[in-house]
Amino acid sequence: MKTRRRILSLALTLLLLFTLVPPEGGKGLIPTAQAVTQAEIDSLKDEAKDLADQTSSLKSQLAELKDKRSSALERKYLLDQRISLTVQAISNTEKQISGYETLLVQTEYELEENRRQEEEQYALFCERARVMEEAGTTSYWAVLFKADSFSDLLSRLSDVQEVMNYDQSLLDGLRQIRAQIEDKQVQQEDLKTQFEAAKAELEAQKADLDQQQADAEALLAEINANVSEYESELAEINAERDRIQADILKKSEELARKLAMTATKGGYIWPETVSRKITSPQGARNTGIKGASTNHKGVDIGGVGTTTSVLATKAGVVITSALSKSYGNYVVISHGPGNTTLYAHMSSRSVKEGDTVTQGQVIGITGSTGISSGPHLHYEITEGGSRVNPLDYLPGYIKAW
């Protein structure tokens, strides 16, 4: 009897120790459906790399032009492109950070669930072992040794096998849960590392953007101080504005014919929701900015900074989404034959040519790209093929000129 008990005790000890060594390839017991996946974050990283490559190319071009005074306007144009890419990169990084935050919450939840299951499974196994030890005579060996014939032994062996299978399932469950926990802990630490790296990258990008915007302002001041050296380039900018307007009318008419659109006057909303300050009206003006139009084709809305969303003031189709030396980042929306709106000097654009937009939809972010004295939104309305005064459609505006 002592020998049998010794064997039973040794068997139980081995079984308990076996639970501490999870098998290779152990799988978790809880299927998960994640709202955010690592693959989605990896895709954002690929996009970020592409933006970094484009930025590197622009930096090289800027470096080549840096010592050529006659190329200041070209440098400003390239710098505007770099600012646009940096704004996109910041948006990309913010999405990565949001993704990491979601994944970390999901992973912590799954870890807690695994730990709870492990505790329950281990408690069940310990209770099973305790009952077996206390019963003594009902151990595996005791059951088999009581057989009084070979047929009885086979019958008893079948019963013991069922018990052993049950105990083995408890052990397998413990191993699987332990493997799941260890995998999740590794994943959690990796996510935390990537999360902190993304936050550091975001701070660096924001600092870089501040420097780029300061460089752009300094470059514009240089152009103003040396206007005589840039007369031919400034003349080209004025000619560019005329070409853009002609292109707008052409595309608007083509689109109207293609889609059988009809124009309706009015019905506009404000192109942003932050400010009602009009810093420059339509018509003749003296801006003090060399290269800026002295016959203002639209209105400037100030007090918007570089983070304000620009809204489509009327539903329509985007016929232009581009970067120019004069308007910087600008978007033109057609609302029917000869009826368009233009939004200029944005730091970034979120729509492309051919997009259908609804009234109030975000189409970009305000900024100071192109020939601009600071963050603002240049806004134009064309009806019947001719520019009209936007102030007629901007109720509650504040005169700030």
Short mmCIF file of C-alpha atoms in Angstrom, two decimals:
data_model
loop_
_atom_site.label_atom_id
_atom_site.label_comp_id
_atom_site.label_asym_id
_atom_site.label_seq_id
_atom_site.Cartn_x
_atom_site.Cartn_y
_atom_site.Cartn_z
CA MET A 1 0.00 0.00 0.00
CA LYS A 2 2.85 2.41 0.82
CA THR A 3 4.39 1.67 -2.55
CA ARG A 4 1.10 2.41 -4.31
CA ARG A 5 0.69 5.70 -2.47
CA ARG A 6 4.26 6.66 -3.29
CA ILE A 7 3.62 5.97 -6.98
CA LEU A 8 0.40 8.00 -6.87
CA SER A 9 2.13 10.92 -5.16
CA LEU A 10 4.93 10.89 -7.72
CA ALA A 11 2.41 10.80 -10.59
CA LEU A 12 0.52 13.80 -9.20
CA THR A 13 3.76 15.75 -8.71
CA LEU A 14 4.78 15.10 -12.32
CA LEU A 15 1.34 16.13 -13.56
CA LEU A 16 1.51 19.41 -11.61
CA LEU A 17 5.01 20.16 -12.85
CA PHE A 18 3.88 19.42 -16.42
CA THR A 19 1.47 22.38 -16.22
CA LEU A 20 4.39 24.77 -15.83
CA VAL A 21 5.97 23.78 -19.15
CA PRO A 22 3.67 24.87 -22.02
CA PRO A 23 4.12 22.99 -25.31
CA GLU A 24 5.46 24.70 -28.37
CA GLY A 25 2.82 26.14 -30.65
CA GLY A 26 0.23 26.35 -27.85
CA LYS A 27 -2.85 28.26 -28.96
CA GLY A 28 -5.03 30.56 -26.90
CA LEU A 29 -8.54 29.61 -25.99
CA ILE A 30 -10.15 32.97 -26.66
CA PRO A 31 -10.75 33.98 -30.28
CA THR A 32 -10.41 37.75 -30.64
CA ALA A 33 -11.89 40.18 -33.15
CA GLN A 34 -9.75 43.32 -33.09
CA ALA A 35 -11.08 46.68 -34.21
CA VAL A 36 -7.54 47.66 -35.18
CA THR A 37 -4.89 45.30 -36.53
CA GLN A 38 -1.11 45.45 -36.69
CA ALA A 39 -1.41 45.14 -40.48
CA GLU A 40 -3.31 48.44 -40.61
CA ILE A 41 -0.59 50.17 -38.60
CA ASP A 42 2.09 48.61 -40.84
CA SER A 43 0.26 50.05 -43.85
CA LEU A 44 0.41 53.50 -42.22
CA LYS A 45 4.14 52.99 -41.68
CA ASP A 46 4.60 52.23 -45.40
CA GLU A 47 2.70 55.43 -46.21
CA ALA A 48 4.89 57.35 -43.75
CA LYS A 49 8.03 56.01 -45.44
CA ASP A 50 6.76 57.19 -48.83
CA LEU A 51 6.11 60.67 -47.39
CA ALA A 52 9.61 60.68 -45.87
CA ASP A 53 11.15 59.78 -49.24
CA GLN A 54 9.27 62.63 -50.94
CA THR A 55 10.34 65.04 -48.20
CA SER A 56 13.98 63.97 -48.56
CA SER A 57 13.84 64.69 -52.30
CA LEU A 58 12.39 68.17 -51.68
CA LYS A 59 15.06 68.91 -49.06
CA SER A 60 17.74 68.10 -51.63
CA GLN A 61 16.15 70.44 -54.17
CA LEU A 62 15.89 73.20 -51.57
CA ALA A 63 19.54 72.78 -50.65
CA GLU A 64 20.55 73.19 -54.30
CA LEU A 65 18.58 76.43 -54.58
CA LYS A 66 19.52 77.87 -51.19
CA ASP A 67 22.39 80.05 -52.39
CA LYS A 68 20.65 81.32 -55.54
CA ARG A 69 18.95 84.59 -54.69
CA SER A 70 17.03 84.65 -57.97
CA SER A 71 15.30 81.42 -57.05
CA ALA A 72 13.53 82.59 -53.88
CA LEU A 73 10.06 82.05 -55.30
CA GLU A 74 10.98 78.58 -56.47
CA ARG A 75 12.33 77.85 -52.97
CA LYS A 76 9.05 79.09 -51.48
CA TYR A 77 7.14 76.77 -53.81
CA LEU A 78 9.26 73.77 -52.82
CA LEU A 79 9.00 74.69 -49.16
CA ASP A 80 5.21 74.78 -49.47
CA GLN A 81 5.34 71.26 -50.89
CA ARG A 82 7.46 70.14 -47.95
CA ILE A 83 5.04 71.74 -45.49
CA SER A 84 2.16 69.85 -47.14
CA LEU A 85 4.04 66.56 -46.83
CA THR A 86 4.87 67.24 -43.18
CA VAL A 87 1.21 67.93 -42.40
CA GLN A 88 0.31 64.60 -44.05
CA ALA A 89 3.07 62.86 -42.08
CA ILE A 90 1.74 64.31 -38.81
CA SER A 91 -1.75 63.06 -39.66
CA ASN A 92 -0.29 59.64 -40.47
CA THR A 93 1.59 59.46 -37.16
CA GLU A 94 -1.48 60.54 -35.20
CA LYS A 95 -3.41 57.67 -36.81
CA GLN A 96 -0.62 55.26 -35.84
CA ILE A 97 -0.74 56.49 -32.24
CA SER A 98 -4.51 56.07 -32.15
CA GLY A 99 -4.10 52.55 -33.52
CA TYR A 100 -1.51 51.64 -30.90
CA GLU A 101 -3.75 52.97 -28.12
CA THR A 102 -6.63 50.81 -29.36
CA LEU A 103 -4.42 47.71 -29.68
CA LEU A 104 -3.00 48.22 -26.17
CA VAL A 105 -6.49 48.41 -24.66
CA GLN A 106 -7.54 45.29 -26.57
CA THR A 107 -4.41 43.40 -25.54
CA GLU A 108 -4.80 44.32 -21.85
CA TYR A 109 -8.41 43.14 -21.92
CA GLU A 110 -7.41 39.83 -23.50
CA LEU A 111 -4.62 39.37 -20.95
CA GLU A 112 -7.01 39.88 -18.06
CA GLU A 113 -9.42 37.39 -19.58
CA ASN A 114 -6.62 34.83 -20.03
CA ARG A 115 -5.44 35.31 -16.45
CA ARG A 116 -8.99 34.82 -15.15
CA GLN A 117 -9.35 31.60 -17.15
CA GLU A 118 -5.97 30.38 -15.95
CA GLU A 119 -6.99 30.89 -12.33
CA GLU A 120 -10.25 29.03 -12.86
CA GLN A 121 -8.57 26.14 -14.71
CA TYR A 122 -5.79 25.82 -12.14
CA ALA A 123 -8.26 25.88 -9.24
CA LEU A 124 -10.25 23.12 -10.93
CA PHE A 125 -7.14 20.99 -11.43
CA CYS A 126 -5.99 21.49 -7.83
CA GLU A 127 -9.41 20.47 -6.56
CA ARG A 128 -9.26 17.35 -8.73
CA ALA A 129 -5.82 16.46 -7.37
CA ARG A 130 -6.95 17.07 -3.77
CA VAL A 131 -9.97 14.78 -4.14
CA MET A 132 -7.84 12.04 -5.65
CA GLU A 133 -5.28 12.27 -2.84
CA GLU A 134 -7.93 12.21 -0.12
CA ALA A 135 -9.85 9.33 -1.71
CA GLY A 136 -6.70 7.21 -1.83
CA THR A 137 -8.48 3.97 -2.74
CA THR A 138 -10.01 5.54 -5.83
CA SER A 139 -6.71 6.48 -7.39
CA TYR A 140 -5.81 5.20 -10.85
CA TRP A 141 -3.67 2.44 -9.42
CA ALA A 142 -6.14 1.42 -6.70
CA VAL A 143 -8.91 1.04 -9.24
CA LEU A 144 -6.76 -1.20 -11.44
CA PHE A 145 -5.33 -3.30 -8.58
CA LYS A 146 -8.83 -4.23 -7.39
CA ALA A 147 -9.58 -6.11 -10.61
CA ASP A 148 -10.37 -9.76 -9.92
CA SER A 149 -10.13 -10.93 -13.53
CA PHE A 150 -8.68 -9.89 -16.84
CA SER A 151 -12.08 -8.84 -18.18
CA ASP A 152 -12.66 -6.83 -15.00
CA LEU A 153 -9.25 -5.20 -15.50
CA LEU A 154 -10.18 -4.15 -19.02
CA SER A 155 -13.46 -2.69 -17.81
CA ARG A 156 -11.72 -0.80 -15.02
CA LEU A 157 -9.03 0.38 -17.44
CA SER A 158 -11.72 1.92 -19.64
CA ASP A 159 -13.09 3.85 -16.64
CA VAL A 160 -9.60 5.00 -15.66
CA GLN A 161 -8.96 6.18 -19.23
CA GLU A 162 -11.99 8.45 -19.07
CA VAL A 163 -10.70 9.98 -15.86
CA MET A 164 -7.20 10.36 -17.30
CA ASN A 165 -8.60 12.01 -20.44
CA TYR A 166 -10.48 14.49 -18.27
CA ASP A 167 -7.36 15.30 -16.26
CA GLN A 168 -5.32 15.64 -19.45
CA SER A 169 -7.83 18.13 -20.87
CA LEU A 170 -7.38 20.23 -17.73
CA LEU A 171 -3.61 20.16 -18.21
CA ASP A 172 -3.90 21.01 -21.92
CA GLY A 173 -6.15 23.95 -21.10
CA LEU A 174 -3.66 25.27 -18.56
CA ARG A 175 -0.78 24.99 -21.02
CA GLN A 176 -2.71 26.75 -23.76
CA ILE A 177 -3.77 29.61 -21.53
CA ARG A 178 -0.22 30.05 -20.19
CA ALA A 179 1.15 30.18 -23.76
CA GLN A 180 -1.53 32.72 -24.68
CA ILE A 181 -0.61 34.92 -21.72
CA GLU A 182 3.11 34.83 -22.52
CA ASP A 183 2.47 35.68 -26.19
CA LYS A 184 0.19 38.56 -25.23
CA GLN A 185 2.76 39.93 -22.77
CA VAL A 186 5.43 39.97 -25.50
CA GLN A 187 2.98 41.64 -27.88
CA GLN A 188 2.05 44.20 -25.24
CA GLU A 189 5.67 45.21 -24.61
CA ASP A 190 6.30 45.51 -28.35
CA LEU A 191 3.21 47.71 -28.78
CA LYS A 192 4.32 49.95 -25.90
CA THR A 193 7.74 50.40 -27.53
CA GLN A 194 6.21 51.29 -30.90
CA PHE A 195 3.66 53.59 -29.21
CA GLU A 196 6.37 55.59 -27.42
CA ALA A 197 8.44 55.80 -30.62
CA ALA A 198 5.43 57.14 -32.53
CA LYS A 199 4.80 59.80 -29.87
CA ALA A 200 8.43 60.93 -30.06
CA GLU A 201 8.21 61.03 -33.86
CA LEU A 202 5.06 63.17 -33.66
CA GLU A 203 6.79 65.74 -31.45
CA ALA A 204 9.74 65.88 -33.86
CA GLN A 205 7.40 66.32 -36.84
CA LYS A 206 5.51 69.15 -35.15
CA ALA A 207 8.77 70.93 -34.32
CA ASP A 208 9.91 70.43 -37.92
CA LEU A 209 6.64 71.89 -39.22
CA ASP A 210 7.03 74.97 -36.99
CA GLN A 211 10.53 75.51 -38.39
CA GLN A 212 9.35 75.06 -41.98
CA GLN A 213 6.56 77.59 -41.50
CA ALA A 214 9.03 80.06 -39.99
CA ASP A 215 11.37 79.49 -42.96
CA ALA A 216 8.48 80.14 -45.34
CA GLU A 217 7.65 83.43 -43.63
CA ALA A 218 11.31 84.48 -43.70
CA LEU A 219 11.53 83.59 -47.39
CA LEU A 220 8.45 85.67 -48.17
CA ALA A 221 10.00 88.60 -46.29
CA GLU A 222 13.13 88.17 -48.40
CA ILE A 223 11.05 88.28 -51.57
CA ASN A 224 9.33 91.49 -50.40
CA ALA A 225 12.67 93.10 -49.56
CA ASN A 226 14.15 92.26 -52.95
CA VAL A 227 11.13 92.65 -55.19
CA SER A 228 13.09 94.18 -58.05
CA GLU A 229 15.14 91.00 -58.38
CA TYR A 230 12.02 88.91 -58.76
CA GLU A 231 9.94 91.05 -61.12
CA SER A 232 9.88 88.47 -63.88
CA GLU A 233 8.94 85.69 -61.47
CA LEU A 234 6.22 87.83 -59.87
CA ALA A 235 4.85 88.58 -63.33
CA GLU A 236 4.74 84.82 -63.93
CA ILE A 237 2.74 84.40 -60.72
CA ASN A 238 0.17 86.96 -61.88
CA ALA A 239 -0.02 85.16 -65.21
CA GLU A 240 -0.49 81.89 -63.33
CA ARG A 241 -3.55 83.30 -61.57
CA ASP A 242 -5.06 84.20 -64.94
CA ARG A 243 -4.33 80.72 -66.31
CA ILE A 244 -5.91 79.13 -63.24
CA GLN A 245 -9.10 81.17 -63.67
CA ALA A 246 -9.31 80.28 -67.36
CA ASP A 247 -8.78 76.63 -66.49
CA ILE A 248 -11.50 76.82 -63.84
CA LEU A 249 -14.05 78.15 -66.33
CA LYS A 250 -13.10 75.54 -68.93
CA LYS A 251 -13.31 72.61 -66.51
CA SER A 252 -16.55 73.88 -65.01
CA GLU A 253 -18.25 74.04 -68.40
CA GLU A 254 -16.90 70.63 -69.44
CA LEU A 255 -18.11 69.05 -66.23
CA ALA A 256 -21.53 70.67 -66.52
CA ARG A 257 -21.96 69.30 -70.04
CA LYS A 258 -20.80 65.85 -68.97
CA LEU A 259 -23.06 65.62 -65.93
CA ALA A 260 -25.90 67.82 -67.18
CA MET A 261 -25.51 69.94 -64.06
CA THR A 262 -27.58 73.05 -63.47
CA ALA A 263 -26.38 76.11 -61.58
CA THR A 264 -28.29 77.77 -58.75
CA LYS A 265 -27.23 81.07 -57.30
CA GLY A 266 -26.48 81.37 -53.61
CA GLY A 267 -26.98 78.60 -51.09
CA TYR A 268 -23.44 78.84 -49.68
CA ILE A 269 -22.33 78.29 -46.10
CA TRP A 270 -19.20 79.68 -44.42
CA PRO A 271 -16.04 77.86 -45.56
CA GLU A 272 -14.95 77.31 -41.92
CA THR A 273 -16.49 77.56 -38.45
CA VAL A 274 -13.77 79.23 -36.38
CA SER A 275 -13.64 82.87 -37.47
CA ARG A 276 -15.86 85.53 -39.04
CA LYS A 277 -13.03 88.03 -39.58
CA ILE A 278 -12.56 89.28 -43.13
CA THR A 279 -9.02 90.69 -43.26
CA SER A 280 -9.09 91.64 -46.95
CA PRO A 281 -12.18 92.23 -49.12
CA GLN A 282 -12.62 91.74 -52.84
CA GLY A 283 -11.33 94.46 -55.17
CA ALA A 284 -8.47 96.96 -55.21
CA ARG A 285 -6.14 96.83 -52.25
CA ASN A 286 -2.60 97.58 -51.11
CA THR A 287 -1.37 94.49 -49.30
CA GLY A 288 2.26 95.44 -48.76
CA ILE A 289 3.07 91.92 -49.97
CA LYS A 290 5.04 91.85 -53.19
CA GLY A 291 3.48 89.39 -55.58
CA ALA A 292 0.13 89.41 -53.85
CA SER A 293 -2.72 90.54 -56.05
CA THR A 294 -3.58 94.25 -55.86
CA ASN A 295 -6.95 93.45 -57.43
CA HIS A 296 -8.22 90.91 -54.97
CA LYS A 297 -10.36 88.28 -56.68
CA GLY A 298 -11.93 87.00 -53.45
CA VAL A 299 -11.83 87.59 -49.71
CA ASP A 300 -9.34 86.60 -47.02
CA ILE A 301 -10.66 85.06 -43.79
CA GLY A 302 -8.25 85.58 -40.89
CA GLY A 303 -8.08 84.23 -37.36
CA VAL A 304 -7.96 80.61 -38.50
CA GLY A 305 -4.40 79.47 -37.71
CA THR A 306 -2.99 76.33 -39.34
CA THR A 307 -5.34 73.70 -37.92
CA THR A 308 -8.78 74.90 -39.02
CA SER A 309 -10.86 72.64 -41.24
CA VAL A 310 -11.88 74.13 -44.60
CA LEU A 311 -15.43 73.21 -45.65
CA ALA A 312 -17.08 72.91 -49.05
CA THR A 313 -19.57 75.78 -49.02
CA LYS A 314 -21.85 74.04 -51.48
CA ALA A 315 -22.20 70.51 -52.85
CA GLY A 316 -20.41 69.79 -56.11
CA VAL A 317 -17.50 68.11 -57.87
CA VAL A 318 -13.81 68.92 -57.31
CA ILE A 319 -12.34 70.12 -60.61
CA THR A 320 -8.94 71.18 -59.23
CA SER A 321 -6.86 70.12 -56.25
CA ALA A 322 -3.29 71.32 -56.66
CA LEU A 323 -0.33 73.34 -55.41
CA SER A 324 0.60 76.56 -57.20
CA LYS A 325 3.14 79.30 -56.56
CA SER A 326 0.43 81.92 -56.12
CA TYR A 327 -2.44 80.12 -54.37
CA GLY A 328 -0.33 77.49 -52.61
CA ASN A 329 -2.51 74.48 -51.84
CA TYR A 330 -5.88 75.22 -53.38
CA VAL A 331 -9.11 73.46 -54.28
CA VAL A 332 -11.80 74.43 -56.78
CA ILE A 333 -15.30 72.94 -56.66
CA SER A 334 -17.81 73.17 -59.51
CA HIS A 335 -21.47 73.59 -58.57
CA GLY A 336 -22.87 73.81 -62.08
CA PRO A 337 -22.19 75.77 -65.30
CA GLY A 338 -20.06 78.82 -64.49
CA ASN A 339 -20.58 78.36 -60.74
CA THR A 340 -17.45 77.54 -58.73
CA THR A 341 -15.82 78.17 -55.36
CA LEU A 342 -12.06 78.38 -54.73
CA TYR A 343 -10.21 77.82 -51.44
CA ALA A 344 -6.52 78.79 -51.30
CA HIS A 345 -3.31 78.96 -49.19
CA MET A 346 -4.20 75.74 -47.32
CA SER A 347 -1.52 73.74 -45.53
CA SER A 348 -3.02 70.50 -46.85
CA ARG A 349 -5.81 69.18 -49.10
CA SER A 350 -8.03 66.18 -48.37
CA VAL A 351 -9.85 65.86 -51.70
CA LYS A 352 -8.69 65.16 -55.24
CA GLU A 353 -9.90 66.10 -58.70
CA GLY A 354 -13.06 64.20 -59.59
CA ASP A 355 -14.28 63.78 -56.00
CA THR A 356 -17.95 64.52 -55.33
CA VAL A 357 -18.33 66.57 -52.15
CA THR A 358 -21.28 67.43 -49.97
CA GLN A 359 -21.95 70.81 -48.44
CA GLY A 360 -19.95 71.14 -45.22
CA GLN A 361 -17.49 68.35 -46.10
CA VAL A 362 -13.88 68.93 -45.01
CA ILE A 363 -11.69 69.54 -48.06
CA GLY A 364 -8.47 70.73 -46.39
CA ILE A 365 -6.75 72.57 -43.54
CA THR A 366 -5.96 76.29 -43.44
CA GLY A 367 -2.38 77.48 -43.75
CA SER A 368 -0.07 80.00 -45.41
CA THR A 369 1.22 78.33 -48.57
CA GLY A 370 1.79 80.29 -51.78
CA ILE A 371 2.10 84.08 -51.68
CA SER A 372 0.65 84.64 -48.24
CA SER A 373 1.45 86.91 -45.29
CA GLY A 374 0.29 84.44 -42.65
CA PRO A 375 -2.32 81.77 -41.95
CA HIS A 376 -5.65 82.61 -43.57
CA LEU A 377 -8.15 81.27 -46.09
CA HIS A 378 -8.54 82.92 -49.49
CA TYR A 379 -12.09 82.29 -50.75
CA GLU A 380 -13.60 83.03 -54.16
CA ILE A 381 -17.03 82.55 -55.75
CA THR A 382 -17.72 82.52 -59.48
CA GLU A 383 -21.27 82.71 -60.81
CA GLY A 384 -22.22 82.89 -64.47
CA GLY A 385 -18.53 82.63 -65.30
CA SER A 386 -17.59 85.82 -63.41
CA ARG A 387 -16.27 86.34 -59.90
CA VAL A 388 -18.81 87.78 -57.47
CA ASN A 389 -18.29 89.32 -54.05
CA PRO A 390 -18.24 86.51 -51.44
CA LEU A 391 -19.31 88.98 -48.74
CA ASP A 392 -22.78 88.94 -50.29
CA TYR A 393 -22.99 85.30 -49.17
CA LEU A 394 -21.13 85.45 -45.83
CA PRO A 395 -23.65 86.69 -43.24
CA GLY A 396 -22.34 88.00 -39.96
CA TYR A 397 -18.81 88.71 -41.18
CA ILE A 398 -16.59 91.02 -39.14
CA LYS A 399 -14.77 93.79 -40.97
CA ALA A 400 -11.08 93.51 -40.03
CA TRP A 401 -9.32 95.50 -42.78
#
